[in-house]
Amino acid sequence: MSDSPERVSKLSKEEKDRRFQAELMPVLDSLYNFAFRLTLDEDDANDLVQETYLKAYRFFEYFEQGTNAKAWLFRILKNSFINDFRKKSKQPAKVDYSEIEGYYNTEDVEADGDAGSTSSDMRQQSVRDLIGDEVASALNSLPVDFRTVIILCDLEGFTYEEMAKVLDIPIGTVRSRLHRARNFLKDKLEKYAKSMGYGNDTDGSDVEDDND
């Protein structure tokens, strides 16, 4: 038996359009915010979101209804961003969008769905409430890999399991990268860091089990 994801039953155009609108379009604002914080440019962010939705529509028959639509779209956008960066750098684009077909199912996400979420709930709310020009500037100055994990965890509320799937990296790498990213922000924003909880980061578990 093949390990490749299976296509779900063929949808009529009407049903496909209805489900696409209902399940994926509510993520638009979050998707644009993610794109803008990756590209730091409004036009590039708009282009990236448009490309993401075009690909999502193309592969929609591989998306399982009821699974994590937001994480699925963020994964496509992240891959689009990587490919665009590689093209601008005159490097070959290697991400195959077939990889995202049917990637998520509810059992996979829920198996470790709450990992790390409790310890970051208050931090996520603080970041959403307090983020301002100074914080945005510091966040934007981080290398993209560190900026991305802060966005996914502290702004968008993804669990470690979901982040690992969006970013195609092990959970241990997610934890250690997030720990380092928070330390970078702590260095850049001493006052803001304390109000957001970075200065009191006792989440040593972020790196303890990183075997990578």
Backbone as a ProteinNet text record, in pm:
[ID]
protein_1_A
[PRIMARY]
MSDSPERVSKLSKEEKDRRFQAELMPVLDSLYNFAFRLTLDEDDANDLVQETYLKAYRFFEYFEQGTNAKAWLFRILKNSFINDFRKKSKQPAKVDYSEIEGYYNTEDVEADGDAGSTSSDMRQQSVRDLIGDEVASALNSLPVDFRTVIILCDLEGFTYEEMAKVLDIPIGTVRSRLHRARNFLKDKLEKYAKSMGYGNDTDGSDVEDDND
[TERTIARY]
84.1	0	87.8	50.7	130.2	116.7	227.4	224.5	176.2	151.4	109.6	-30.4	-59.7	-194.2	-296.3	-414.2	-517.9	-607.3	-647.5	-741.5	-880	-950.7	-1086.5	-1177	-1300.6	-1391.1	-1407.6	-1427.2	-1438.5	-1555.1	-1530.1	-1635	-1688	-1815.3	-1868.4	-1809.5	-1808.7	-1754.2	-1832	-1962.7	-2044.4	-2008.6	-1993.5	-1958.4	-1817	-1724.9	-1587.5	-1582.5	-1652.4	-1652.8	-1716.3	-1822.7	-1890.9	-1800.7	-1739.1	-1652.1	-1526.8	-1471.7	-1351.8	-1381.6	-1494.7	-1533.5	-1556.5	-1624	-1660.8	-1542.9	-1451.4	-1346	-1214.1	-1183.1	-1051.4	-1051.2	-1158	-1156.4	-1156.3	-1213.7	-1205.5	-1062.2	-966.8	-826.8	-754.3	-821.4	-756.2	-677.1	-736.1	-667.3	-540.4	-550.7	-432.7	-326.5	-370.3	-275.9	-202.5	-275.6	-209.9	-110.1	-148	-56.4	71.9	57.8	174.8	260.5	196.4	269.3	342.6	276.7	340.6	460.3	449.6	561.4	676.1	648.6	756.9	823.8	743.6	797.4	833	764.2	781	748.6	658.6	619.7	473.6	391.1	248.2	219.8	285.5	260.9	304.4	422.1	469.6	377.1	328	236.8	107.6	53.3	-68.3	-46	68.1	99.9	113.6	176	197.9	65.4	-24.2	-155.7	-234.7	-229.6	-300.9	-247.7	-116.4	-56.1	-96.3	-101.6	-139.4	-281.2	-373.8	-512.1	-530	-454.3	-461.6	-418.3	-309.5	-261.3	-356.3	-410.1	-505.4	-629.4	-674.6	-791.3	-757.3	-639	-595.3	-592.3	-546.4	-530.1	-642.5	-751.5	-853.4	-915.1	-918.4	-977.9	-894.1	-771.8	-688.7	-703.1	-772.8	-792.7	-910.3	-887.1	-990.7	-1076.1	-1206	-1296.6	-1291.1	-1288.5	-1287.3	-1148.8	-1043.6	-907.9	-860.5	-733.5	-682.2	-655.1	-756.3	-745.1	-639.8	-631.8	-536	-393.3	-363.2	-228.6	-196.6	-293.8	-275.2	-238.5	-311.4	-283.1	-149.5	-118	9.7	125.5	108.9	214.4	235.1	125.8	136.9	204.4	163.4	222.6	370.8	405.7	547.2	628.6	576.3	646.4	657.2	551.4	555.6	661.5	671.2	771.8	912.7	934.7	1066.1	1100.4	1005.6	1031.4	1061.8	986.5	1009	1146.7	1184.8	1316.9	1425.2	1409.4	1509.2	1519.3	1403.9	1407.9	1480.9	1454	1520.8	1670.2	1706.3	1846.6	1913.5	1838.5	1888.4	1925.8	1849.2	1866.7	1745.2	1762.3	1648	1543	1417.4	1308	1285.2	1280	1274.4	1146.5	1060.9	940.9	836.9	789.4	685.7	551.9	462.1	336.3	247.6	281.4	205.5	225.2	332.5	358.6	248.4	176.4	75.1	-59.1	-71.3	-199.4	-237	-346.6	-394.5	-301.9	-214.8	-111	-170.9	-271.9	-326	-443.5	-450.6	-574.7	-592.8	-714.6	-746.7	-668	-650.7	-581.4	-437	-368.9	-229.3	-214.8	-303.5	-292.5	-327.4	-432.7	-477.8	-388.5	-306.8	-222.5	-132.4	-79.5	3	-46.5	-178.7	-237.4	-216.5	-205.3	-192.2	-48.5	47	186.1	232.7	273.5	329.6	228	98.4	1.1	-30.3	-38.8	-74.6	28	156.6	261.9	270	209.8	222.2	92.6	-18	-146.1	-137.4	-82.1	-74.1	21.1	130.1	226.9	162.6	83.1	17	-74	-155.8	-247.2	-171.3	-61.4	18.3	75.6	125.7	183	76.5	-42.7	-149.5	-191.4	-193.2	-238.6	-135.1	-7	95.8	180.9	167.5	255.7	235.3	342.7	338.4	455.4	484.2	588.4	724.3	759.2	890.6	901	794.6	794.2	796.6	714.1	709.3	845	910.5	1041.8	1143.3	1139.8	1232.5	1203.1	1074.4	1036	1080.2	1058.4	1096	1246.2	1323.3	1468.9	1527.4	1446.2	1495.9	1517.4	1611.9	1623.4	1490.3	1459.3	1325	1287.2	1381.3	1347.5	1300.1	1364.9	1325.3	1197.7	1186.7	1065.4	943.5	959.8	848	794.3	882.8	833	763.8	811.9	744.3	604.3	593.1	463	367.4	414.1	326.6	282.2	374.3	341.4	275.6	341.4	298.2	191.3	183.7	80.9	-36	-8.4	-114.4	-161.8	-88.4	-136	-124.3	-37.3	-18.2	51.8	19.3	90.9	224.8	312	440.5	419.5	323.2	295.3	255.5	166.6	122.3	237	318	432.1	531	553.6	646	597.5	466.6	412.3	413.2	382.1	386.6	528	627.1	765.9	849.1	795.1	868.6	995.8	985.6	1101	1054	1146.4	1108	1058.9	976.8	925.5	1039.7	1143.6	1257.2	1322.9	1330.8	1388	1297.2	1165.8	1070.7	1095	1108.2	1124.4	1254.4	1363.5	1491.4	1496.1	1437.6	1435.4	1349.7	1236.5	1150.5	1219.6	1289.1	1363.2	1467.2	1541.3	1643.3	1579.9	1467.7	1401	1352.1	1296.1	1250.1	1366.9	1480.9	1597.7	1648.3	1642.1	1679.6	1589	1458.9	1366.2	1390.3	1423	1451.3	1568.7	1671.1	1787.4	1751.8	1663	1629.1	1527.9	1446.9	1338.2	1332.8	1421.2	1428.3	1298.7	1247.7	1126.3	1004.1	991.3	877.2	884.1	1004.1	1019.8	958.5	981.5	927.8	775.8	717.9	572.7	508	581.6	527.9	558	643.3	674.7	804.7	871.3	997.9	1104.5	1106.6	1208.2	1193.5	1070.8	1046.1	1029.7	1091.5	1075	1140.6	1058	1109.7	1081.3	1042.4	1002.9	1125.6	1203.3	1325.2	1299.3	1172.1	1139.9	1151.2	1159.4	1170.3	1291.5	1397.7	1521	1569.3	1506.2	1559.2	1556.6	1448.4	1438.3	1472.9	1548.1	1590.7	1714.3	1694.8	1806.6	1868.2	1825.7	1877.2	2006.2
-119.8	0	125.1	221.4	343.3	427.9	498.5	589.7	728	750.3	881.5	911.8	1041.2	1077.7	1049.4	1007.6	974.2	1093.7	1107.9	1213.5	1175.7	1273.2	1247	1238.3	1197.2	1179.8	1309.3	1294.6	1409.4	1497.4	1627.4	1721.9	1790.3	1824.4	1909.9	2049	2128.1	2263.2	2344.1	2327.1	2401.1	2364.4	2233.2	2189.7	2232.4	2223.5	2265.8	2413.8	2495.8	2640.2	2672.2	2600.5	2626.2	2592.1	2475.8	2433.9	2520.1	2555.2	2639.8	2772.9	2832	2960.5	2947.2	2841	2825.4	2787.7	2705.4	2650.3	2725.8	2783.3	2844.3	2996.6	3059	3205	3272.4	3212.1	3277.7	3294.6	3226	3234.1	3350.6	3421.6	3522.4	3625.8	3683.2	3788.7	3736.9	3621.8	3563.4	3528.3	3479.7	3441.9	3564.2	3674.5	3796.9	3848.3	3846.7	3892.2	3810	3679.4	3591.6	3626.9	3645.9	3679	3811.5	3909.8	4041.5	4034.7	3957.7	3949.4	3866.8	3784.8	3714.2	3802.4	3873.5	3950.5	4093.9	4149.4	4289.1	4385.7	4343.9	4426.9	4397.1	4501.7	4481.7	4413.7	4458.9	4399.8	4253.5	4226	4087.2	4000.4	4055.3	3979.3	3947.2	4045.7	4021.4	3915.2	3924.2	3824.7	3685.5	3678.3	3550.4	3487.9	3570	3519.7	3472.4	3550.3	3510.8	3377.6	3363.3	3238.6	3121.9	3147.8	3043.3	2994	3086.3	3046.4	2977.8	3019.5	2952.8	2807	2785.2	2648.2	2568	2633.9	2565.2	2522.3	2606.3	2570.4	2453.7	2459	2352.6	2217.2	2216.5	2091.4	2066.7	2140.8	2135.8	1996.8	1920.1	1787.1	1692	1733.7	1655.8	1701.3	1811.7	1862	1790.6	1732.4	1657.9	1751.2	1753.2	1841.8	1816	1923.2	1912	1911.1	1906.7	1911.3	2056.6	2075.7	2208.5	2291	2365.7	2444	2553.2	2615.2	2724.1	2673.2	2561.2	2506.1	2461.9	2407.2	2363.6	2482.9	2593	2712.7	2775	2778	2833.9	2752.4	2622.7	2538	2570.5	2587.1	2622.1	2758.4	2854.9	2988.6	2984.8	2910.8	2900.1	2841.1	2737.3	2677.5	2775.1	2852.4	2953.1	3057.7	3098.6	3197.4	3142.2	3017.3	2955.4	2948.9	2907.3	2897.8	3033.8	3136.6	3270.3	3321.3	3295	3336.1	3267.6	3138.6	3064.3	3116.5	3150.7	3202.7	3336.3	3422.2	3551.9	3537	3428.6	3401.9	3319.1	3295.3	3216.1	3074	3022.2	2884.3	2805	2676.6	2597	2580.4	2594.3	2570	2420.5	2371	2227.1	2179	2270.5	2227.9	2180.5	2058.6	2000.7	2020.8	2093.7	2123	2000.7	1892.4	1769.5	1720.6	1769.5	1728	1772.2	1878.4	1928	1860.9	1777.8	1715.5	1617.8	1645.4	1554.8	1539.1	1636.5	1619.8	1606.8	1687.6	1688.5	1592.9	1523.4	1460.2	1485.5	1476	1517	1439.1	1308.3	1226.8	1272.5	1302.4	1344.5	1471.8	1567.5	1695.8	1682.2	1602.6	1593.7	1505.1	1420.5	1328.5	1403.7	1518.2	1600.6	1743.9	1758.1	1888.2	1991.3	1948	2044	2063.4	2001.9	2010	2154.1	2200.5	2334.4	2446.1	2413	2520.2	2588.7	2510.6	2569.8	2673.1	2638.7	2728.6	2856	2856.2	2975	3053.4	3006.8	3075.5	3221	3245.3	3381.6	3464.8	3402.5	3475	3518	3428.1	3460.7	3581	3581.6	3692	3821.1	3814.3	3934	3992.2	3905	3953.7	4020.5	3957.6	4017.1	4152.4	4164.8	4288.6	4399.9	4366	4467	4497	4416.1	4436.3	4575.4	4647	4782.5	4804.7	4930.5	4962.2	4908	4924.6	4877.9	4726	4659.3	4514	4464.8	4526.9	4486.2	4505.4	4616.6	4643.8	4538.8	4504.9	4403.2	4267.8	4233.6	4106	4099.3	4206.6	4209.3	4200.7	4239	4236.5	4096.4	4004.8	3869.1	3796.6	3703.6	3616.5	3545.9	3518.9	3471.6	3343.5	3252.4	3127.4	3153.6	3248	3280.1	3363.9	3454.6	3536	3447.5	3345.4	3258.7	3183.3	3128.6	3051.1	3140.1	3263.8	3357.3	3387.1	3410.8	3440.1	3323	3203.4	3086.9	3054.6	3064.1	3026.2	3139.6	3254.3	3359.9	3451.9	3460.6	3544.1	3463.8	3346.2	3267	3150.3	3116.6	3017	2872.5	2842.6	2703.6	2625.1	2496.3	2408	2368.6	2308.8	2261.8	2159.4	2069.9	1968.2	2032.2	2130.8	2199	2276.6	2341.7	2416.8	2324.5	2207.8	2112.4	2071.5	2055.8	2016.3	2132.9	2252.6	2369.3	2393.5	2377.9	2412.8	2295.4	2173.7	2053.7	2031.3	2048.9	2026	1947.2	1878.8	1803.6	1896	1839.8	1918.8	1970.7	1890	1935.5	2058.4	2063.3	2179.9	2300.9	2278.1	2387.2	2447.9	2362.8	2411.3	2488.4	2434	2502.7	2632.3	2631.6	2753.8	2860.8	2820.1	2915.2	2972.6	2888.4	2933.8	3039.2	3013.4	3109.2	3237.2	3222.8	3341.4	3431.9	3370.6	3450.6	3518.8	3452	3514.7	3632.3	3618.8	3731.9	3851.2	3825.6	3935	3993.9	3909.4	3958.8	4055	4021.4	4109.4	4242.1	4236.2	4356.8	4444.2	4382.4	4456.7	4426.7	4482	4451.6	4488.6	4606	4648.4	4573.2	4567.1	4495.5	4347.3	4293.8	4150.5	4111.9	4193.9	4160.8	4165.5	4264.5	4275.6	4162.7	4104.8	3994.9	3858.4	3855.8	3727.7	3666.7	3727.7	3671.4	3677.1	3785.4	3800.4	3700.7	3644.7	3547.1	3407.9	3384.6	3257.3	3146	3063.5	2948.9	2820.1	2833.2	2714.8	2640.2	2589.3	2518.2	2395.7	2346	2227.5	2253.4	2384	2415.9	2351	2332.1	2281.2	2151.6	2109.5	1993.8	1866.5	1851.8	1727	1743.9	1849	1870.4	1786.7	1681	1590.6	1617.9	1729.5	1757.4	1837
0	0	0	-78.4	-89.4	35.9	71.7	185.9	146.3	16.7	-30.5	19.3	49.2	93.9	-13.1	29.4	-66.2	-91.4	-216.6	-252.6	-201.1	-145.9	-101.9	-223.7	-204.1	-316.7	-394.3	-522.9	-612.8	-573.2	-564	-528.9	-653.5	-651.7	-757.3	-738.7	-844.4	-832.4	-729.7	-725.8	-630.5	-486.7	-460.8	-327.1	-289.6	-386.2	-361	-326.2	-405.1	-379.3	-244	-209.6	-83	35.4	30.2	139.3	147.9	32.5	30.8	98.9	64.4	122.4	272.4	313.4	453.6	542	491.2	575.8	568	451.4	434.8	437.4	388.1	382.9	519.7	626.1	757.9	809.5	748.7	792.8	725.4	635.8	551.9	631.5	734.8	810	876.7	942.1	1006.6	903.3	788.7	683.6	630.9	612	565	668.7	796.3	901.2	901.7	885.2	879.1	758.4	642.4	520.3	534.2	596	610.1	703.5	811.1	904.7	848.5	749.9	681.6	577	499	385.6	422.6	524.4	565.7	453	364.8	250.9	216.7	205.2	182.7	49.4	-57.7	-188.6	-193.1	-137	-134	-49.5	59.9	145.7	71.7	2	-76.1	-183.3	-251.4	-354.5	-294.2	-177.2	-111.9	-67.9	-15.5	24.8	-97.1	-205.7	-327.3	-379.8	-383.6	-430	-340.8	-210.2	-115.5	-141.2	-160.9	-184.3	-319.5	-418.3	-547.9	-536.5	-463	-444.9	-356	-254.6	-167.2	-246.3	-336.3	-418	-510.5	-567.5	-657.8	-586.8	-461.8	-388	-287.6	-298.6	-195.3	-179.3	-284.3	-275.3	-190.3	-154.7	-64.4	80.6	102.1	237.6	302	419	488.9	572.1	544.9	615.3	765.1	843.3	987.2	1049	965.7	1019	1025.3	1056.4	1088.2	962.1	919.4	796.6	809.2	926.4	946.5	933.4	998.6	990	847.7	778.3	639.3	551	565.1	486.1	523.8	652.2	694	637.9	628.9	571.3	423.6	350.6	208.8	193.2	275.1	265.9	298.8	402.3	439	323.7	259.7	145.7	29.1	6.1	-100.2	-71.7	53.8	92.4	70.5	109.3	89.9	-58.2	-139.4	-283.2	-343.4	-301.2	-354.3	-314.1	-189.2	-142	-223.5	-248.6	-324	-466.6	-525.8	-662.5	-667.4	-568.8	-565.5	-540.7	-471.1	-442.2	-551.6	-660.7	-773.8	-730.5	-633.3	-591.2	-634.4	-661.5	-708.3	-600.2	-639.4	-546.1	-535.1	-412.3	-392.4	-325.8	-282.4	-212.1	-311.8	-292.1	-376.6	-307.7	-371.7	-306.9	-290.5	-357.4	-334.3	-191.5	-124.8	12.1	107.1	70.5	162.3	141	38.4	8.4	119.1	184.7	286.8	404.7	428.9	531	670.1	699.4	833.9	847.9	959.6	999.7	1147.8	1194.1	1330.2	1433.3	1412.3	1510.1	1526.3	1414.4	1421.7	1503.7	1479.5	1547.7	1694.7	1724.6	1862.1	1946.8	1884.4	1960.2	2057	2011.4	2099.8	2095.1	2077.9	2048.9	2156	2283.1	2391	2436.2	2365.2	2409.3	2410.2	2525.1	2536.2	2535.6	2513.7	2498	2630.1	2739	2867.5	2911.7	2895.7	2942.4	2861.3	2741.9	2657	2646.2	2708.5	2694.5	2738.6	2859.9	2911.2	2828.2	2782.3	2699.2	2567.7	2506.9	2381.1	2397.3	2506	2528	2552.5	2625.8	2653.4	2525.8	2439.2	2314	2229.9	2221.4	2141.5	2196.4	2330.3	2392.8	2385.6	2395.3	2415.2	2292.5	2187.5	2073.9	2014.9	1996.7	1944	1850.7	1823.3	1726.7	1768.5	1895.5	1940.2	1931.5	1972.7	1968.4	1824.3	1740.2	1600.3	1533.9	1566.5	1509.2	1552.9	1681.6	1731.9	1671	1660.6	1600.7	1455	1382.5	1240.9	1219.2	1321.3	1307.9	1331	1380.7	1404.1	1271.5	1265.7	1148.2	1124.4	999.5	964.9	1037.8	1060.9	1129.5	1271.6	1340.6	1476.8	1478.3	1382.6	1372.5	1350.1	1268.3	1232.8	1353.7	1437.7	1551	1653.6	1670.3	1759.5	1707.1	1577	1516.8	1535.8	1501.4	1506.6	1649.1	1744.7	1882.5	1959.4	1967.2	2057.5	1998.5	1867.3	1805.6	1753.1	1695.1	1633.5	1719.7	1823.9	1917.7	1873.8	1777.9	1737.5	1848.9	1859.7	1951.1	1888.6	1970.3	1917.8	1806.1	1824.2	1722.4	1590.2	1596.2	1475.1	1410.8	1492.7	1439.9	1371.1	1428.8	1367.5	1228.8	1213.9	1083.7	984.7	1033.3	945.4	893.6	981	948.8	898.6	905	861.8	942.5	1072.4	1160.5	1282.4	1353	1472.6	1583.7	1673.3	1784.6	1872.1	1892.4	1971.8	1912.4	1779.6	1712.4	1729	1722.7	1747	1884.8	1984.8	2121.8	2140.6	2089.8	2108	2028.5	1909.1	1827.4	1893.9	1949.8	2018.3	2141	2214.2	2332.1	2292.9	2186.6	2142.3	2090	2017	1963.5	2075.9	2180.7	2294	2364.4	2371.1	2432.1	2350.3	2216.1	2130.7	2157.7	2167.5	2195.4	2333.4	2429	2564.3	2562.4	2483.2	2473.5	2408.1	2308.8	2233.6	2307.6	2389.9	2453.4	2603	2676.5	2819.8	2892	2867.3	2936.1	2885.6	2753.3	2697.7	2732	2737.1	2762.2	2895.3	2999	3130.5	3131.2	3062.7	3061.1	2982.8	2887.4	2807.7	2867.3	2967.5	3027.5	2982.3	2882.9	2836.6	2944.3	3019.3	3121.3	3234.3	3248.5	3353.9	3295.6	3181.7	3111.6	3191.5	3253.5	3328	3255.9	3130.4	3054.1	3006.4	3101	3065.9	2983.9	2984.6	2906	2758.1	2719.4	2578.1	2515.2	2594.4	2535.1	2596.2	2704.2	2773.9	2690.8	2607.9	2533.8	2388	2355.2	2216.6	2190.4	2115.4	2086.2	1950.6	1887.3	1752.6	1759.2
[MASK]
++++++++++++++++++++++++++++++++++++++++++++++++++++++++++++++++++++++++++++++++++++++++++++++++++++++++++++++++++++++++++++++++++++++++++++++++++++++++++++++++++++++++++++++++++++++++++++++++++++++++++++++++++++

